[in-house]
Coordinates of C-alpha atoms and ligand atoms in Angstrom, one line a residue:
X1 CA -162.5 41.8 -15.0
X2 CA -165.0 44.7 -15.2
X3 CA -167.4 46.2 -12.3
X4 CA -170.8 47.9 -12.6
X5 CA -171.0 51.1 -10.9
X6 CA -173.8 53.2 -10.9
X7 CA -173.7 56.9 -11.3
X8 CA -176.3 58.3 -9.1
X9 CA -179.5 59.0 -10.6
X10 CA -177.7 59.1 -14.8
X11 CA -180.5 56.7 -16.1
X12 CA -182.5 57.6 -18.7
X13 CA -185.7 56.0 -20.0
X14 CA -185.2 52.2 -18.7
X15 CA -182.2 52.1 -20.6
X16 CA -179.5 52.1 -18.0
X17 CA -177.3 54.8 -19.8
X18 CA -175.0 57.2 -18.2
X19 CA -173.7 54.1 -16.2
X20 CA -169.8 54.0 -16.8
X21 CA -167.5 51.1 -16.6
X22 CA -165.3 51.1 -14.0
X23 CA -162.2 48.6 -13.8
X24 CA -160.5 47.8 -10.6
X25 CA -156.8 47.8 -11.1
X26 CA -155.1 44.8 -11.7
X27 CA -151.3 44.1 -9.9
X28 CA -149.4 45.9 -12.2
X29 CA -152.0 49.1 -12.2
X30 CA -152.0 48.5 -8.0
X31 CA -148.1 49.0 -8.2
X32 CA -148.4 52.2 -10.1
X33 CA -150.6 53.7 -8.2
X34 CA -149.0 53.6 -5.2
X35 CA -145.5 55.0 -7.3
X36 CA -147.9 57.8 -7.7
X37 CA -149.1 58.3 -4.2
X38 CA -146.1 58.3 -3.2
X39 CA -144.1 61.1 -5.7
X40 CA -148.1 62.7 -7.0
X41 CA -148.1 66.7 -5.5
X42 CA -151.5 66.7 -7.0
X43 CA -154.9 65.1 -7.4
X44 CA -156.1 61.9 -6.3
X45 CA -155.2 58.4 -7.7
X46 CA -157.7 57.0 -6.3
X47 CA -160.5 55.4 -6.9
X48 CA -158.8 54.6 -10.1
X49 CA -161.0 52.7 -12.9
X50 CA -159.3 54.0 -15.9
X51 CA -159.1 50.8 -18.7
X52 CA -155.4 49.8 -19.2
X53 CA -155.4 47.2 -21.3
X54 CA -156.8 46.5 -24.4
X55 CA -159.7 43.6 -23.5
X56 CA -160.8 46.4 -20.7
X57 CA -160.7 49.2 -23.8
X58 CA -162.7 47.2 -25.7
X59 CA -165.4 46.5 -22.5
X60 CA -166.0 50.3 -22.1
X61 CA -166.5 50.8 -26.1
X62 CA -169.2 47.7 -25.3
X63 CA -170.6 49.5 -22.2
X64 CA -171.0 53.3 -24.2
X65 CA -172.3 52.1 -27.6
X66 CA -174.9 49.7 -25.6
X67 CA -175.4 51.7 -23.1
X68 CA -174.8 55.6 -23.2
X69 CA -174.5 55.7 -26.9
X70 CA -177.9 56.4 -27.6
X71 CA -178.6 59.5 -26.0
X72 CA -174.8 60.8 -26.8
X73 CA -176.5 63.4 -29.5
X74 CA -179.2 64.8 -27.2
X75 CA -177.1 65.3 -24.0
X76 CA -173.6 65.9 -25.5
X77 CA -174.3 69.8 -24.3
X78 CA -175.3 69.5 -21.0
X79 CA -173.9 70.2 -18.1
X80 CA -175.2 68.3 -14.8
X81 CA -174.0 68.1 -11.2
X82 CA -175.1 64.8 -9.9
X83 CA -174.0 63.0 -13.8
X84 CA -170.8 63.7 -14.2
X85 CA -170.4 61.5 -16.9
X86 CA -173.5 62.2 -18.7
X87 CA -173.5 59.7 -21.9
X88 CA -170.3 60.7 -22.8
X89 CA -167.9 57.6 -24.1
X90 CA -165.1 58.2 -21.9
X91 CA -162.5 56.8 -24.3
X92 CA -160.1 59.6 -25.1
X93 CA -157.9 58.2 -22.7
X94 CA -157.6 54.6 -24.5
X95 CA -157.9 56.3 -27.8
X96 CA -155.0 58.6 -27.4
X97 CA -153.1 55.6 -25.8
X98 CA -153.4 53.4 -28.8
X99 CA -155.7 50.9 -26.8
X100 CA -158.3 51.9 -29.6
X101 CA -158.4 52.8 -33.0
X102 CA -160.9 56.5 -34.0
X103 CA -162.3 54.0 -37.2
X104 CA -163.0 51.0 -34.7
X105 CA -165.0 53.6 -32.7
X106 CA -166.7 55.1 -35.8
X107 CA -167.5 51.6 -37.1
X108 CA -168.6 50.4 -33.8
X109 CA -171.3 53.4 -33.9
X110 CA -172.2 53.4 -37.5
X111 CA -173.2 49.5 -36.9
X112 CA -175.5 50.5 -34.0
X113 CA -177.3 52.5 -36.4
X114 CA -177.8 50.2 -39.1
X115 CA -178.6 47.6 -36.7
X116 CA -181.7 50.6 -35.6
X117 CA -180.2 50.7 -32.2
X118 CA -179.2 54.0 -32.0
X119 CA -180.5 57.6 -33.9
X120 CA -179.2 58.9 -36.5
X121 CA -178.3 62.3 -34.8
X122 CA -176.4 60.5 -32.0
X123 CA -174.1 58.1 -33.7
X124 CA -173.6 60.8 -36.5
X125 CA -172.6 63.4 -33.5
X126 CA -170.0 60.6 -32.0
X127 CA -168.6 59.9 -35.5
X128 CA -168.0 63.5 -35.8
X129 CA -166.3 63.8 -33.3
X130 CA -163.7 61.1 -33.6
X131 CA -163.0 61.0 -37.2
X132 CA -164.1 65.2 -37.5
X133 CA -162.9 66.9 -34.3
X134 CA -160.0 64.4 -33.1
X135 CA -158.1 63.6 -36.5
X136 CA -158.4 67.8 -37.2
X137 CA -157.2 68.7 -34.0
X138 CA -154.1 66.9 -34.8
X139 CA -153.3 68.3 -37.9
X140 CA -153.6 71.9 -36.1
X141 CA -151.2 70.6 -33.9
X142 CA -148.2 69.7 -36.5
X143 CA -149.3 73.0 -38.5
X144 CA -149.0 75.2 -36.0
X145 CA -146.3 73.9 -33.7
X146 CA -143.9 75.1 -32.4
X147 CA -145.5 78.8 -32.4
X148 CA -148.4 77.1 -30.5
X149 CA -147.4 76.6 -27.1
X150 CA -146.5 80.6 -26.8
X151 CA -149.3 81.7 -28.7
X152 CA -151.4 84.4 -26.8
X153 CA -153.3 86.5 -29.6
X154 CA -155.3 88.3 -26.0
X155 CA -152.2 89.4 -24.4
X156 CA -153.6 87.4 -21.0
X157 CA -151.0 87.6 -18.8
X158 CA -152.9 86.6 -15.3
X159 CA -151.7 83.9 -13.2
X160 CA -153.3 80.7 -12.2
X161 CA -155.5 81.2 -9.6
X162 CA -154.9 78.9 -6.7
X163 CA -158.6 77.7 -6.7
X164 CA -157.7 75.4 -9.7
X165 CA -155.3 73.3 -7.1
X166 CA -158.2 73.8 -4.5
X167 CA -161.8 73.5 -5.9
X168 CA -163.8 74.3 -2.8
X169 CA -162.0 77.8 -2.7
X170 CA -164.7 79.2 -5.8
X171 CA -167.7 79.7 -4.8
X172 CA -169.0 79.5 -8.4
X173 CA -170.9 76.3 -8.4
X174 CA -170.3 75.5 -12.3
X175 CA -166.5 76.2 -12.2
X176 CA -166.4 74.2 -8.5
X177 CA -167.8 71.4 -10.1
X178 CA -166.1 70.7 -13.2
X179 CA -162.0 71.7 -11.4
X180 CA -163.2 69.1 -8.3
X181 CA -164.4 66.4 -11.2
X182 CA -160.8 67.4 -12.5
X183 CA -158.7 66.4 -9.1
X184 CA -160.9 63.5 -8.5
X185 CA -160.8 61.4 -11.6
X186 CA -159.3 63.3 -14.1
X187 CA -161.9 64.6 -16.1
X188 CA -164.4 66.4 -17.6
X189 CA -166.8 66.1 -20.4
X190 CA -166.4 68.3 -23.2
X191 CA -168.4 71.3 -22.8
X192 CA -166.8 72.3 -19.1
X193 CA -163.7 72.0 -20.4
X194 CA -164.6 74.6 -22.7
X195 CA -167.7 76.2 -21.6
X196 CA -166.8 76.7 -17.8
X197 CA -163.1 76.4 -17.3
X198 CA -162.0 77.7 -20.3
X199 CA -164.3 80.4 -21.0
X200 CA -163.8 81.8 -17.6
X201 CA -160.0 81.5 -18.1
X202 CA -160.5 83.4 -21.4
X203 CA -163.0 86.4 -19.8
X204 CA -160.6 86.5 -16.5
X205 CA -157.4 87.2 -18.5
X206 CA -155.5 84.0 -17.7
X207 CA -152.0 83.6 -19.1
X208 CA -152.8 80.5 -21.4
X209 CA -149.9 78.8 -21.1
X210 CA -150.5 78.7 -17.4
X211 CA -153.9 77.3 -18.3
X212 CA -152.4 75.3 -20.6
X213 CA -149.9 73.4 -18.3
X214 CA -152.9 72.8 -15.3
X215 CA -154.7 71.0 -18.1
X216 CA -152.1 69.0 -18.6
X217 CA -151.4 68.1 -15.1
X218 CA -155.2 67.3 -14.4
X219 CA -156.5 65.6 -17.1
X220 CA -156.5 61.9 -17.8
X221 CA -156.5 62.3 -21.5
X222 CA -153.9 65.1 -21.8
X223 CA -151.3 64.8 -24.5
X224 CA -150.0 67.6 -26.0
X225 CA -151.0 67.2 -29.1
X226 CA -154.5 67.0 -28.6
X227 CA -154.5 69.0 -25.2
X228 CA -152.8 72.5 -26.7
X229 CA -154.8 73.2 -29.7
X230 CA -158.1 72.3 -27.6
X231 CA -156.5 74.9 -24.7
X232 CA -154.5 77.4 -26.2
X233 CA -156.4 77.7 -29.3
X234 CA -160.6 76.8 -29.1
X235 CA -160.8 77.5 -25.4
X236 CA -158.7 80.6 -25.2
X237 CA -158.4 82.1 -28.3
X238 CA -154.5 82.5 -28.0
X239 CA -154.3 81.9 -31.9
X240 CA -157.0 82.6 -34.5
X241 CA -155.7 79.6 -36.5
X242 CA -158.5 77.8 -37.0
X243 CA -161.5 79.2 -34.7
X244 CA -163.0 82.4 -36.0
X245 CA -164.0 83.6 -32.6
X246 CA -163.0 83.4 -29.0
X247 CA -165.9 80.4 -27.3
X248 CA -167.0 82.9 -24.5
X249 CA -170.5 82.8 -23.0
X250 CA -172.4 85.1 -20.0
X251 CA -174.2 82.8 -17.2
X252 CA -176.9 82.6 -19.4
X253 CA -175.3 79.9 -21.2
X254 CA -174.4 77.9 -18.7
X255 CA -178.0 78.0 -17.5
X256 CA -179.4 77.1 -21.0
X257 CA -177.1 74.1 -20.4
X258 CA -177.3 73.2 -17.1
X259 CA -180.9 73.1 -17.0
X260 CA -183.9 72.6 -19.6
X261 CA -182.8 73.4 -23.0
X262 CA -184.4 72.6 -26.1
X263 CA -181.7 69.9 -26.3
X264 CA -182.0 68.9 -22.8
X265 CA -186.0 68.3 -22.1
X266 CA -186.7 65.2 -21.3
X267 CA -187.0 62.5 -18.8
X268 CA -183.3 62.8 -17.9
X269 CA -182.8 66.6 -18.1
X270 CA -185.9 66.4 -15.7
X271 CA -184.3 64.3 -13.2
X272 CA -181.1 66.1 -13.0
X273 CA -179.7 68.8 -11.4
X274 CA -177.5 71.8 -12.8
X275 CA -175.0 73.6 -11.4
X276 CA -176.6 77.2 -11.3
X277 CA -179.7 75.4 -9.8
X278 CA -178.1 75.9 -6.1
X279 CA -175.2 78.2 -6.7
X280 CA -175.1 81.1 -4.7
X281 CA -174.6 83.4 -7.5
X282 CA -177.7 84.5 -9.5
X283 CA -177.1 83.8 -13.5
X284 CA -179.8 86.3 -14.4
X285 CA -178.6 89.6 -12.7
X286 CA -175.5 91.3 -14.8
X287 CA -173.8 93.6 -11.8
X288 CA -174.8 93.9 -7.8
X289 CA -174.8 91.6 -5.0
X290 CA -174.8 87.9 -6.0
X291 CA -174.7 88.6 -9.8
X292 CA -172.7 85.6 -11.8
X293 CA -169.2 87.3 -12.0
X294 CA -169.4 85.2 -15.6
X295 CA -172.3 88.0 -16.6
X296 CA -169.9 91.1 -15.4
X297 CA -166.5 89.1 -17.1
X298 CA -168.4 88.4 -20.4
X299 CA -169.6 92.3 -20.5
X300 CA -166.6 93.5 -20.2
X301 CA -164.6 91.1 -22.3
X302 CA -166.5 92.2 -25.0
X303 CA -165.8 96.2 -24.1
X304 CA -162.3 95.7 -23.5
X305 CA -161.6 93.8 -26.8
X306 CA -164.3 96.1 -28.8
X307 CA -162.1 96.9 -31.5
X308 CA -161.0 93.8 -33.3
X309 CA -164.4 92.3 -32.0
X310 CA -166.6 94.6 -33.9
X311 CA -164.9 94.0 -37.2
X312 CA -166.2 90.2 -36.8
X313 CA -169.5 89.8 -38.3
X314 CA -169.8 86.3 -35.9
X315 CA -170.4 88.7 -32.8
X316 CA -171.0 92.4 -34.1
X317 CA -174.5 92.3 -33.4
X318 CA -173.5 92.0 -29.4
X319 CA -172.2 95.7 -29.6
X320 CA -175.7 97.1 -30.1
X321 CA -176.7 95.6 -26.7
X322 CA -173.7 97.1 -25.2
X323 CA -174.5 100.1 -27.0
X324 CA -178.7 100.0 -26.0
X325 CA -177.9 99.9 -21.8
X326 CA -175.4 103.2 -22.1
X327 CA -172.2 104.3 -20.5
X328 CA -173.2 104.1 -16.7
X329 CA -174.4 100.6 -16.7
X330 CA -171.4 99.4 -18.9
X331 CA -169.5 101.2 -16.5
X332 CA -170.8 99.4 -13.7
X333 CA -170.5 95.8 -15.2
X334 CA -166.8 96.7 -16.0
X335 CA -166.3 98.0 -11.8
X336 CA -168.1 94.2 -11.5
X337 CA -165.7 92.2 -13.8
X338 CA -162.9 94.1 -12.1
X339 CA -163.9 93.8 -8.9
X340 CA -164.1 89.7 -9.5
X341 CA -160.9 89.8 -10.8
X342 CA -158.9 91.5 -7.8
X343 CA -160.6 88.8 -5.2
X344 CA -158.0 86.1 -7.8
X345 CA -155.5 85.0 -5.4
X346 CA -152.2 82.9 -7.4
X347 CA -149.1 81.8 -6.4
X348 CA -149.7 79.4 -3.4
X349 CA -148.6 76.7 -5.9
X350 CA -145.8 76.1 -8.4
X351 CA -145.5 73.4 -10.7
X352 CA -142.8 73.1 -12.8
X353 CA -143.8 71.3 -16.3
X354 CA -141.5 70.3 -18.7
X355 CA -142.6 71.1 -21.9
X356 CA -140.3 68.4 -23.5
X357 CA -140.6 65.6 -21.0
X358 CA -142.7 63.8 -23.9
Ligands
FAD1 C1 -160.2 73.0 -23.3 C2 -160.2 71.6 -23.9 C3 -159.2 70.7 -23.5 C4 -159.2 69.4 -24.1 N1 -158.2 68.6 -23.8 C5 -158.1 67.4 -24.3 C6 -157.1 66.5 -24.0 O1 -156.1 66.8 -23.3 N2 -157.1 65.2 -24.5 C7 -158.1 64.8 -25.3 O2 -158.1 63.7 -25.8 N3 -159.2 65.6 -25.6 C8 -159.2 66.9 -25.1 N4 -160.2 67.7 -25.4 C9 -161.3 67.3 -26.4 C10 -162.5 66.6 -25.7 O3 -163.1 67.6 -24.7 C11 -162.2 65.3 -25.0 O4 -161.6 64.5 -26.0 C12 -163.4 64.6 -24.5 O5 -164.1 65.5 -23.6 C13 -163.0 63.3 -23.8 O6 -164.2 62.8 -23.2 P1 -164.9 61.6 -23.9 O7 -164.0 60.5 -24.3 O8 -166.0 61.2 -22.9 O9 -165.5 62.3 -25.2 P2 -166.9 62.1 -26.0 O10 -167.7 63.3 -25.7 O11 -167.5 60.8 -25.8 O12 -166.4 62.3 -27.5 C14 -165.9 61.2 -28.2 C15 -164.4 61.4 -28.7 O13 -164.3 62.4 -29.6 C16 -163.0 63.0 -29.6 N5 -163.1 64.4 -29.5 C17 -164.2 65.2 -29.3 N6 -163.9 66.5 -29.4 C18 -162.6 66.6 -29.5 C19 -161.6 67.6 -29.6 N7 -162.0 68.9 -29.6 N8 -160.3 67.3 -29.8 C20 -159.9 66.1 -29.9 N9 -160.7 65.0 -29.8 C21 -162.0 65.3 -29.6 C22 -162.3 62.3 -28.3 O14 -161.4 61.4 -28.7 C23 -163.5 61.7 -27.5 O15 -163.1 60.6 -26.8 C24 -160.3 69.0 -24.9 C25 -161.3 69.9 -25.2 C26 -161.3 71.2 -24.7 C27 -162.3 72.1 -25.1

């Protein structure tokens, strides 16, 4: 059996999207989740609406190609507080189960486009990603295993700070947001995997591996297969495999995103609110009192790693900004991204993962 529940304010245009399905657990779910509460150091278990079976799988493939599906391609960027969900699918966790098959979900979307229910740019976008991004991802993983899970092309060697365990203890809205979304159901769209939790990982000099192993704690769809590559190679640059550049961004892009982009006008973008809306932090100043530290991190990321950066005709143009505000503002922006980096507290937790567990 399946339950409605609405995300606050996620509809857009009449059409009731952005409203996931959520399944109450059945006995044998009920039974495992209290196994969990009772050995679990981490997280919450519940409310837990994850599907388990099959029949539930196939409901939430239902729900998001009549539902969310439509606006998938316009939204897949954004970043909102009070949508967590957006009009993403959801389904990575019965995909990489084997409760769905990537061609059933292509087919299912290609049919809703045919059928004129859907635009081209969204069910093309959702294809892409299943049959593109997914089935890739996993051949990265068998070519560059075992070498993968060590890789760390930055040299990052910081620890984990503790405010991944403990969310309210960053007051950076954006990052806040997306780790409390993490301990509370176990996930994250896309684009604050990578966008927020990674990129500031990458700017603040986390050890990847570190990274690597709180992604797989927290995350409802993590198997290592999928989960390293995505990690240790597109979100923190630890191999240059197969992305040409690290995916850092200042605050500005988390502003384009969180608020009204090109991508993002619209009725819902409208209604909804971003993180840097009401952050403390101001995403437009670089250095100073309430700057974004993400402006000060980025600035310097791209001054520390100068050399090998400037060779890369993806991000070469970048230098002659650096170059344009001279050597006492980059200097200030640097004393910025360091200062951020000594308030970092680690070590109040420790997690063993075994690597090998399966
Ligand atoms: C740092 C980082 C860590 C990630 N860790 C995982 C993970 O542990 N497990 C996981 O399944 N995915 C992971 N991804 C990929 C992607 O973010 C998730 O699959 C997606 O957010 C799941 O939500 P969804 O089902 O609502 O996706 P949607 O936005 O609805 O996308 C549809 C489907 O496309 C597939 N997909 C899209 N992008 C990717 C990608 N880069 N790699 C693999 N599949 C993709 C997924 O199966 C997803 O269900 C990670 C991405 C990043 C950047």
């Amino acid at each position: 059996m399946v339950v409605r529940r609405r995300e606050p304010g996620a509809r857009a245009r009449g059409r009731g999207a952005g409203d996931p399905w959520f399944t109450p657990p059945d006995a044998i779910t009920e039974k495992v989740l209290r196994w969990v509460e009772r050995v679990g150091r981490w997280g919450t278990a519940r409310p837990f609406g994850w599907p388990v079976t099959r029949a539930q799988a196939r409901s939430w493939l239902d729900d998001f190609v009549g539902s969310r599906l439509y606006d998938f391609g316009r939204y897949e960027d954004a970043i909102r507080s009070d949508a967590r969900f957006l009009f993403h699918s959801l389904l990575s966790a019965p995909l990489n189960l084997g409760l769905l098959r990537p061609l059933e979900l292509a087919r299912a979307a290609e049919d809703a486009y045919r059928a004129g229910r859907v635009p081209l740019a969204s069910a093309e976008g959702f294809i892409r990603q299943v049959i593109g991004w997914r089935e890739f991802i996993r051949g990265v993983y068998w070519q560059l295993m075992p070498g993968l899970r060590e890789a760390n092309r930055l040299d990052a060697r910081r620890p984990l700070p503790d405010f991944f365990w403990e969310p309210e203890k960053t007051p950076m809205r954006c990052l806040r947001e997306a780790l409390t979304s993490v301990r509370d159901t176990g996930y994250t769209h896309h684009i604050e995997r990578l966008m927020v939790i990674c990129n500031y990982a990458t700017l603040a000099g986390l050890d990847p591996r570190a990274v690597s192993h709180w992604f797989w704690a927290g995350f409802v769809d993590a198997y290592e297969w999928v989960e390293l590559p995505n990690v240790v190679g597109m979100g923190m640059f630890g191999t240059d495999a197969f992305t040409t550049k690290p995916y850092v961004a200042s605050a500005a892009y988390i502003k384009r995103q969180s608020g009204l982009s090109a991508k993002g006008r619209g009725p819902a973008a409208a209604k909804h609110e971003g993180p840097c809306a009401r952050c403390r932090f101001d995403p437009d100043r670089r250095s100073g009192d309430g700057a974004c530290p993400f402006n000060a991190m980025y600035w310097d990321f791209l001054a520390r790693n100068r050399g090998w950066m400037s060779e890369n005709p993806r991000v070469r143009a970048l230098f002659g900004t650096l170059d344009r505000w001279g050597d006492a503002e980059v200097a200030a922006i640097r004393r910025a991204a360091e200062a951020h980096r000594d308030t970092l507290v680690s070590g109040g937790y420790a997690f063993a993962i075994d690597e090998d567990a399966g």
